[in-house]
Amino acid sequence: AKEVSHVKQLLKGKSQQDLLSLPMMSETRKLAAMQFMNHALTMTFIAKPLLNPIIVLRMVKMSIEHGMCNISAFGFACYGAWLVSEPTCDIEGGHRMGRVATEMMKQLGAAEMTPRLYATVYGFINIWKEPWQAGLGKHLEAYESGAATGDMEYATTNLYQYSNTALYGCGENLETMAQNIQSYARRAFQCNQRSNWMTFVILHQLTLDLMGIEENAFAPYSNATTEDSYFARCVEDNALSLCRLICCKKKYGAFFQGDLDAAAKVYEQSQDFPIGSTGRLVNILVSTFIDGLIGFFFARKHRDDEAKWTNVGQDAIESLRKWVRSSEWNFSNKLYLLEAEFYFLNEDDERAMACYNASIKSAREHRFVHEEGLAEEKLATYLLHKSQHDDSLRHFINAKRCYDSWGACTLVRRVEKAIAILLPLCSGRG
């Protein structure tokens, strides 16, 4: 708290131009300290996330008090990422720091900082305000910059962030994503970027699962390693970020494949790996949305744990209502779908229908084909519950079309089974 208040006091009343007009850092020991903290940030993010904000705050403090250097741009970007995270949730303040960092890098001619800065600004900050599709090209640009300057750690980090956002956030075609991610995994492996390499393997496994391809993505690197064995190793090593990534992947895959019991089990398991104040990538934001849908699904079963699952759903709605104020583009379709499921639970048919349709429309307009398919399927399920078979069939067919466009063959086959069961119940069919 003392570090936070000190930095806020140092920044109080300073405009963007004031920060860009800071003198240059000249003291050798301070420059060496900035370089040390620059390299320490990655390791603390992975292994000791609670230390990460402390280092960031000290980088900003040192830059304001002793002048700026090339690394200062990265420090201000990381401070912006901290501001947008829990519990601060200062989206506007974080976005401002992201702009300061980007302009500072340009002003200093610090092109070598592009991979680090873009990973932070476009991976952690701008995802709260700007369309997720807008940042994809920036991550690829940062990869090329890092490959050219030899910063393969952050070059491959940007490839991971590109893959994470394109897969979870944008619903890019799974076949294309599978090929790209497999190629990125090989590249990271060859460059000895072990942590990034494994994140690609985990994402590659998700694409295979959704496409219905029964392959072990870990096999090319170790025949003895599976997702479950690797997860057990991460738990043993207390590798929290990788534990969260695997839980997120397993929950997302189970949910979309229709195994809600497995999804709920992973949700419970994931509570052992809280994210705290560490920055959130797109998959974590989407995971909150999925948690809410899991919650309302189980709340509708009216079991002894109904209140617990209802709270999970309502907590997700509360989060999305805050987030949508910063970006309707990224979050409105998700909020509408959660609200539709809430109204379904409470038998408010008029509002449920309005929200299902609004979610479909928003997802389509914002080019989230995977979530358009999900909203179509949820509406079809709702209509089936209401014995409106013809309308339900129409929306199941729409869901199949969206999932097919996404390349999710597993989901297409699951919806086809629902359609086959429903057809004989529909008028003029069977």
Coordinates of C-alpha atoms in Angstrom, one line a residue:
A1 CA 0.0 0.0 0.0
K2 CA 2.9 2.4 0.8
E3 CA 4.4 1.8 -2.7
V4 CA 1.1 2.4 -4.4
S5 CA 0.3 5.6 -2.6
H6 CA 3.9 6.9 -3.2
V7 CA 3.6 6.3 -7.0
K8 CA 0.1 7.8 -7.2
Q9 CA 1.4 10.9 -5.4
L10 CA 4.3 11.2 -7.8
L11 CA 1.9 11.0 -10.8
K12 CA -0.7 13.3 -9.3
G13 CA -1.2 16.4 -11.5
K14 CA 1.2 15.1 -14.2
S15 CA -0.1 15.2 -17.8
Q16 CA 1.0 12.9 -20.6
Q17 CA 3.3 15.6 -21.9
D18 CA 4.8 16.1 -18.4
L19 CA 5.7 12.4 -18.3
L20 CA 7.1 12.5 -21.8
S21 CA 9.2 15.5 -20.8
L22 CA 11.0 13.8 -18.0
P23 CA 14.8 14.2 -18.1
M24 CA 17.0 11.2 -19.3
M25 CA 18.3 8.8 -16.6
S26 CA 22.0 9.1 -16.4
E27 CA 23.2 7.4 -13.2
T28 CA 24.8 4.1 -14.0
R29 CA 23.6 2.3 -10.9
K30 CA 20.0 3.4 -11.6
L31 CA 20.2 2.2 -15.2
A32 CA 21.5 -1.1 -14.0
A33 CA 18.7 -1.4 -11.5
M34 CA 16.1 -0.7 -14.3
Q35 CA 17.8 -3.4 -16.4
F36 CA 17.6 -5.9 -13.6
M37 CA 13.9 -5.2 -12.9
N38 CA 13.2 -5.4 -16.6
H39 CA 14.4 -9.1 -16.6
A40 CA 12.9 -9.9 -13.2
L41 CA 9.3 -9.0 -14.3
T42 CA 8.9 -12.1 -16.5
M43 CA 10.0 -14.5 -13.8
T44 CA 7.9 -13.0 -11.1
F45 CA 4.8 -13.0 -13.3
I46 CA 5.2 -16.8 -13.8
A47 CA 6.6 -17.9 -10.4
K48 CA 5.9 -15.2 -7.8
P49 CA 3.0 -13.0 -9.1
L50 CA 2.6 -11.2 -5.8
L51 CA 6.1 -9.6 -6.3
N52 CA 5.2 -8.4 -9.9
P53 CA 3.4 -5.2 -8.9
I54 CA 6.1 -4.2 -6.4
I55 CA 8.7 -4.3 -9.2
V56 CA 6.5 -2.4 -11.6
L57 CA 5.8 0.3 -9.0
R58 CA 9.6 0.7 -8.3
M59 CA 10.3 1.0 -12.1
V60 CA 7.8 3.9 -12.4
K61 CA 9.0 5.5 -9.2
M62 CA 12.6 5.4 -10.3
S63 CA 11.7 6.8 -13.7
I64 CA 9.9 9.8 -12.3
E65 CA 12.5 10.5 -9.6
H66 CA 15.7 9.8 -11.6
G67 CA 14.7 10.3 -15.3
M68 CA 13.5 8.0 -18.1
C69 CA 15.4 5.5 -20.1
N70 CA 14.3 3.0 -22.8
I71 CA 13.1 0.6 -20.1
S72 CA 10.9 3.3 -18.5
A73 CA 8.4 2.8 -21.4
F74 CA 8.0 -0.8 -20.4
G75 CA 7.6 0.2 -16.8
F76 CA 4.8 2.6 -17.5
A77 CA 3.1 0.0 -19.7
C78 CA 3.3 -2.6 -16.8
Y79 CA 1.9 0.0 -14.4
G80 CA -1.1 0.5 -16.8
A81 CA -1.6 -3.3 -16.9
W82 CA -1.6 -3.3 -13.1
L83 CA -4.2 -0.4 -13.0
V84 CA -6.7 -2.3 -15.2
S85 CA -6.4 -5.4 -13.0
E86 CA -8.2 -6.4 -9.8
P87 CA -8.7 -4.8 -7.4
T88 CA -7.9 -1.4 -8.9
C89 CA -9.9 -1.8 -12.1
D90 CA -9.0 1.6 -13.3
I91 CA -9.5 1.0 -17.0
E92 CA -9.2 4.7 -18.1
G93 CA -6.1 5.2 -16.0
G94 CA -4.5 2.0 -17.3
H95 CA -5.3 3.0 -20.9
R96 CA -3.7 6.4 -20.4
M97 CA -0.5 4.8 -19.1
G98 CA -0.5 2.5 -22.2
R99 CA -0.6 5.6 -24.4
V100 CA 2.1 7.2 -22.4
A101 CA 4.3 4.1 -22.7
T102 CA 3.7 3.8 -26.5
E103 CA 4.6 7.5 -27.1
M104 CA 7.6 7.3 -24.8
M105 CA 9.0 4.3 -26.7
K106 CA 8.5 6.2 -30.0
Q107 CA 10.1 9.4 -28.6
L108 CA 13.1 7.5 -27.3
G109 CA 13.5 5.5 -30.5
A110 CA 13.5 2.4 -28.3
A111 CA 12.4 0.0 -31.0
E112 CA 14.0 -2.9 -29.1
M113 CA 11.3 -2.5 -26.5
T114 CA 8.5 -3.1 -29.0
P115 CA 7.9 -6.8 -28.1
R116 CA 7.7 -6.1 -24.4
L117 CA 5.6 -3.0 -24.7
Y118 CA 3.2 -4.5 -27.2
A119 CA 2.8 -7.7 -25.2
T120 CA 1.7 -5.5 -22.2
V121 CA -0.3 -2.8 -23.9
Y122 CA -2.2 -4.9 -26.5
G123 CA -2.2 -8.1 -24.3
F124 CA -3.3 -6.7 -21.0
I125 CA -4.5 -3.1 -21.3
N126 CA -6.3 -2.4 -24.6
I127 CA -8.3 -5.6 -24.4
W128 CA -10.5 -3.8 -21.9
K129 CA -11.4 -1.0 -24.4
E130 CA -10.6 -1.8 -28.0
P131 CA -12.0 -4.6 -30.2
W132 CA -10.0 -7.8 -29.6
Q133 CA -9.5 -8.2 -33.3
A134 CA -7.7 -4.8 -33.4
G135 CA -4.7 -6.1 -31.4
L136 CA -4.0 -9.2 -33.4
G137 CA -1.8 -7.6 -36.0
K138 CA 0.1 -5.7 -33.3
H139 CA 1.2 -9.0 -31.7
L140 CA 2.4 -10.3 -35.0
E141 CA 4.3 -7.1 -35.7
A142 CA 5.9 -7.4 -32.2
Y143 CA 6.9 -11.0 -33.0
E144 CA 8.7 -9.8 -36.1
S145 CA 10.4 -7.0 -34.2
G146 CA 11.6 -9.4 -31.4
A147 CA 12.8 -12.0 -33.9
A148 CA 14.9 -9.3 -35.6
T149 CA 16.4 -8.0 -32.4
G150 CA 16.9 -11.3 -30.7
D151 CA 14.3 -10.9 -28.0
M152 CA 12.8 -14.3 -28.5
E153 CA 11.3 -14.4 -25.0
Y154 CA 8.9 -11.6 -25.8
A155 CA 8.7 -12.4 -29.5
T156 CA 7.1 -15.8 -28.6
T157 CA 5.1 -14.2 -25.8
N158 CA 3.4 -12.0 -28.5
L159 CA 2.7 -15.1 -30.6
Y160 CA 1.1 -16.7 -27.5
Q161 CA -1.0 -13.6 -26.9
Y162 CA -2.0 -13.5 -30.5
S163 CA -3.1 -17.2 -30.3
N164 CA -4.8 -16.7 -27.0
T165 CA -6.9 -13.8 -28.2
A166 CA -7.6 -15.2 -31.6
L167 CA -8.8 -18.5 -30.2
Y168 CA -10.7 -17.6 -27.0
G169 CA -11.7 -14.1 -27.9
C170 CA -12.2 -13.8 -31.7
G171 CA -13.2 -17.3 -32.6
E172 CA -10.7 -17.6 -35.5
N173 CA -11.0 -20.7 -37.7
L174 CA -9.8 -23.7 -35.6
E175 CA -8.1 -25.5 -38.5
T176 CA -6.0 -22.4 -39.3
M177 CA -5.3 -21.8 -35.6
A178 CA -4.2 -25.4 -35.0
Q179 CA -1.7 -25.2 -37.8
N180 CA -0.4 -21.8 -36.7
I181 CA -0.2 -22.7 -33.0
Q182 CA 1.6 -26.0 -33.8
S183 CA 4.2 -24.0 -35.8
Y184 CA 4.6 -21.5 -33.0
A185 CA 5.2 -24.3 -30.5
R186 CA 8.0 -25.7 -32.7
R187 CA 9.5 -22.2 -33.0
A188 CA 9.4 -21.7 -29.2
F189 CA 10.9 -25.1 -28.6
Q190 CA 13.7 -24.5 -31.0
C191 CA 14.4 -21.1 -29.3
N192 CA 14.5 -22.8 -25.9
Q193 CA 11.5 -20.7 -24.7
R194 CA 10.2 -23.5 -22.5
S195 CA 7.3 -21.7 -20.7
N196 CA 6.0 -20.2 -23.9
W197 CA 6.4 -23.5 -25.7
M198 CA 4.2 -25.3 -23.3
T199 CA 1.5 -22.6 -23.5
F200 CA 1.3 -23.2 -27.2
V201 CA 1.0 -27.0 -26.7
I202 CA -1.9 -26.4 -24.3
L203 CA -3.7 -24.2 -26.8
H204 CA -2.9 -26.6 -29.6
Q205 CA -4.6 -29.4 -27.5
L206 CA -7.7 -27.2 -27.2
T207 CA -8.0 -26.7 -31.0
L208 CA -7.6 -30.5 -31.5
D209 CA -10.3 -31.2 -28.9
L210 CA -12.8 -28.8 -30.4
M211 CA -12.1 -30.2 -33.9
G212 CA -12.6 -33.7 -32.7
I213 CA -9.1 -34.9 -33.5
E214 CA -7.9 -37.5 -30.9
E215 CA -4.2 -36.5 -30.7
N216 CA -1.9 -35.7 -27.8
A217 CA -0.4 -32.3 -28.6
F218 CA 2.4 -33.1 -26.1
A219 CA 3.5 -36.3 -27.9
P220 CA 5.9 -34.7 -30.4
Y221 CA 8.0 -33.5 -27.5
S222 CA 7.5 -36.3 -25.0
N223 CA 5.6 -39.5 -25.5
A224 CA 5.2 -39.9 -21.8
T225 CA 3.6 -36.5 -21.2
T226 CA -0.1 -35.9 -21.3
E227 CA -2.1 -32.8 -20.4
D228 CA -3.0 -34.4 -17.0
S229 CA 0.6 -35.4 -16.2
Y230 CA 1.8 -32.0 -17.1
F231 CA -0.8 -30.3 -15.0
A232 CA 0.2 -32.5 -12.0
R233 CA 3.8 -31.4 -12.5
C234 CA 2.7 -27.7 -12.6
V235 CA 0.8 -28.1 -9.4
E236 CA 3.9 -29.8 -7.8
D237 CA 6.1 -26.9 -9.0
N238 CA 3.6 -24.3 -7.9
A239 CA 3.6 -22.9 -11.5
L240 CA 0.4 -20.9 -10.9
S241 CA 0.0 -19.3 -14.3
L242 CA 0.4 -22.6 -16.1
C243 CA -2.1 -24.2 -13.7
R244 CA -4.6 -21.5 -14.5
L245 CA -4.0 -21.8 -18.2
I246 CA -4.6 -25.6 -18.1
C247 CA -7.7 -25.2 -16.0
C248 CA -9.1 -22.5 -18.3
K249 CA -8.5 -24.7 -21.3
K250 CA -10.0 -27.8 -19.8
K251 CA -13.1 -25.9 -18.5
Y252 CA -13.6 -24.2 -21.9
G253 CA -13.2 -27.4 -23.8
A254 CA -15.5 -29.4 -21.5
F255 CA -18.2 -26.6 -21.6
F256 CA -18.3 -26.3 -25.4
Q257 CA -18.3 -30.1 -25.8
G258 CA -21.4 -30.3 -23.6
D259 CA -19.7 -32.0 -20.6
L260 CA -21.0 -29.6 -17.9
D261 CA -20.1 -31.9 -15.1
A262 CA -16.5 -32.0 -16.1
A263 CA -16.6 -28.2 -16.7
A264 CA -18.0 -27.7 -13.1
K265 CA -15.3 -30.0 -11.7
V266 CA -12.5 -27.9 -13.3
Y267 CA -14.2 -24.7 -12.1
E268 CA -13.9 -26.0 -8.6
Q269 CA -10.3 -27.1 -9.2
S270 CA -9.4 -23.7 -10.6
Q271 CA -10.3 -22.0 -7.3
D272 CA -7.0 -23.3 -5.9
F273 CA -5.2 -21.0 -8.4
P274 CA -6.5 -17.4 -7.8
I275 CA -5.2 -14.8 -10.1
G276 CA -4.9 -12.0 -7.6
S277 CA -3.7 -8.6 -9.0
T278 CA -1.8 -10.1 -11.9
G279 CA -2.9 -8.9 -15.3
R280 CA -5.6 -10.8 -17.1
L281 CA -5.4 -12.1 -20.7
V282 CA -8.4 -12.6 -22.9
N283 CA -8.8 -16.2 -21.9
I284 CA -9.3 -15.2 -18.3
L285 CA -12.0 -12.7 -19.2
V286 CA -13.8 -15.3 -21.3
S287 CA -13.4 -17.8 -18.5
T288 CA -15.4 -15.5 -16.2
F289 CA -18.2 -15.6 -18.8
I290 CA -18.1 -19.4 -19.0
D291 CA -18.2 -19.6 -15.2
G292 CA -21.4 -17.7 -15.2
L293 CA -23.0 -20.0 -17.8
I294 CA -21.9 -23.0 -15.9
G295 CA -23.4 -21.5 -12.7
F296 CA -26.9 -20.8 -14.3
F297 CA -26.9 -24.3 -15.9
F298 CA -26.5 -26.0 -12.5
A299 CA -28.8 -23.5 -10.7
R300 CA -31.6 -24.6 -13.0
K301 CA -31.3 -28.1 -11.7
H302 CA -32.6 -26.9 -8.4
R303 CA -30.4 -29.1 -6.2
D304 CA -29.1 -28.4 -2.7
D305 CA -26.3 -26.3 -4.2
E306 CA -28.7 -24.0 -6.2
A307 CA -27.8 -20.9 -4.2
K308 CA -24.1 -21.5 -4.7
W309 CA -24.4 -21.8 -8.5
T310 CA -26.8 -18.9 -8.7
N311 CA -24.2 -16.7 -7.0
V312 CA -21.5 -17.9 -9.5
G313 CA -23.8 -16.8 -12.3
Q314 CA -24.7 -13.5 -10.7
D315 CA -21.0 -12.7 -9.9
A316 CA -20.2 -13.1 -13.6
I317 CA -23.1 -10.8 -14.6
E318 CA -21.8 -8.2 -12.1
S319 CA -18.3 -8.4 -13.7
L320 CA -19.6 -8.2 -17.2
R321 CA -21.8 -5.2 -16.4
K322 CA -18.6 -3.3 -15.2
W323 CA -16.6 -4.4 -18.2
V324 CA -19.2 -3.6 -20.8
R325 CA -19.0 0.1 -19.8
S326 CA -15.4 0.1 -21.2
S327 CA -16.1 -2.0 -24.3
E328 CA -19.5 -2.9 -25.6
W329 CA -17.8 -4.5 -28.6
N330 CA -16.0 -7.2 -26.6
F331 CA -18.5 -7.8 -23.7
S332 CA -22.1 -6.9 -24.7
N333 CA -22.9 -10.3 -26.3
K334 CA -21.6 -12.1 -23.3
L335 CA -23.6 -10.0 -20.8
Y336 CA -26.8 -10.4 -22.8
L337 CA -26.3 -14.2 -22.8
L338 CA -25.7 -14.3 -19.1
E339 CA -28.8 -12.2 -18.5
A340 CA -30.8 -14.4 -20.7
E341 CA -29.8 -17.5 -18.7
F342 CA -30.6 -15.6 -15.5
Y343 CA -34.1 -14.8 -16.8
F344 CA -34.5 -18.4 -17.9
L345 CA -33.7 -19.5 -14.3
N346 CA -36.3 -17.1 -13.0
E347 CA -38.9 -18.0 -15.7
D348 CA -39.0 -14.4 -17.1
D349 CA -39.8 -15.5 -20.7
E350 CA -40.1 -12.1 -22.3
R351 CA -36.8 -10.8 -21.0
A352 CA -35.0 -14.1 -21.6
M353 CA -36.1 -14.1 -25.3
A354 CA -35.0 -10.4 -25.7
C355 CA -31.6 -11.1 -24.2
Y356 CA -31.0 -14.3 -26.2
N357 CA -31.7 -12.4 -29.5
A358 CA -29.6 -9.4 -28.4
S359 CA -26.7 -11.7 -27.7
I360 CA -26.9 -13.4 -31.1
K361 CA -27.2 -10.0 -32.8
S362 CA -24.2 -8.5 -30.9
A363 CA -22.0 -11.6 -31.5
R364 CA -22.8 -11.5 -35.2
E365 CA -22.1 -7.8 -35.6
H366 CA -18.8 -8.0 -33.6
R367 CA -17.7 -11.1 -35.6
F368 CA -17.5 -13.5 -32.6
V369 CA -18.8 -16.5 -34.6
H370 CA -18.1 -19.0 -31.9
E371 CA -20.2 -17.1 -29.4
E372 CA -22.9 -16.5 -31.9
G373 CA -23.1 -20.2 -32.2
L374 CA -23.2 -20.6 -28.4
A375 CA -26.0 -18.0 -28.1
E376 CA -28.0 -19.8 -30.9
E377 CA -27.6 -23.1 -29.1
K378 CA -28.6 -21.7 -25.7
L379 CA -31.7 -20.1 -27.3
A380 CA -32.5 -23.4 -29.0
T381 CA -32.2 -25.2 -25.6
Y382 CA -34.4 -22.6 -24.0
L383 CA -37.1 -23.0 -26.7
L384 CA -36.9 -26.8 -26.5
H385 CA -37.5 -26.5 -22.7
K386 CA -40.6 -24.5 -23.7
S387 CA -41.7 -27.2 -26.2
Q388 CA -41.4 -24.7 -29.1
H389 CA -39.9 -27.4 -31.3
D390 CA -39.9 -25.7 -34.7
D391 CA -38.2 -22.5 -33.4
S392 CA -35.8 -24.6 -31.4
L393 CA -34.8 -26.6 -34.5
R394 CA -34.2 -23.3 -36.4
H395 CA -31.8 -22.1 -33.8
F396 CA -30.0 -25.4 -33.5
I397 CA -29.4 -25.3 -37.3
N398 CA -28.1 -21.7 -36.9
A399 CA -25.8 -22.9 -34.1
K400 CA -24.5 -25.7 -36.3
R401 CA -23.8 -23.3 -39.1
C402 CA -21.7 -21.0 -36.7
Y403 CA -19.8 -24.0 -35.2
D404 CA -19.1 -25.3 -38.7
S405 CA -17.7 -21.9 -39.7
W406 CA -15.5 -21.9 -36.6
G407 CA -14.3 -25.4 -37.6
A408 CA -15.5 -27.0 -34.3
C409 CA -16.4 -30.4 -35.7
T410 CA -17.0 -31.9 -32.2
L411 CA -19.6 -29.2 -31.6
V412 CA -21.2 -29.7 -35.0
R413 CA -21.6 -33.4 -34.3
R414 CA -23.1 -32.8 -30.9
V415 CA -25.7 -30.3 -32.3
E416 CA -26.5 -32.7 -35.2
K417 CA -27.5 -35.3 -32.6
A418 CA -29.8 -32.8 -31.0
I419 CA -31.3 -31.9 -34.4
A420 CA -31.9 -35.6 -35.2
I421 CA -33.7 -36.1 -31.9
L422 CA -35.8 -32.9 -32.4
L423 CA -36.8 -33.4 -36.0
P424 CA -39.6 -36.0 -35.4
L425 CA -41.2 -33.5 -32.9
C426 CA -41.4 -30.7 -35.5
S427 CA -44.4 -30.0 -37.6
G428 CA -44.2 -31.4 -41.2
R429 CA -41.0 -33.3 -40.4
G430 CA -40.0 -36.7 -39.3

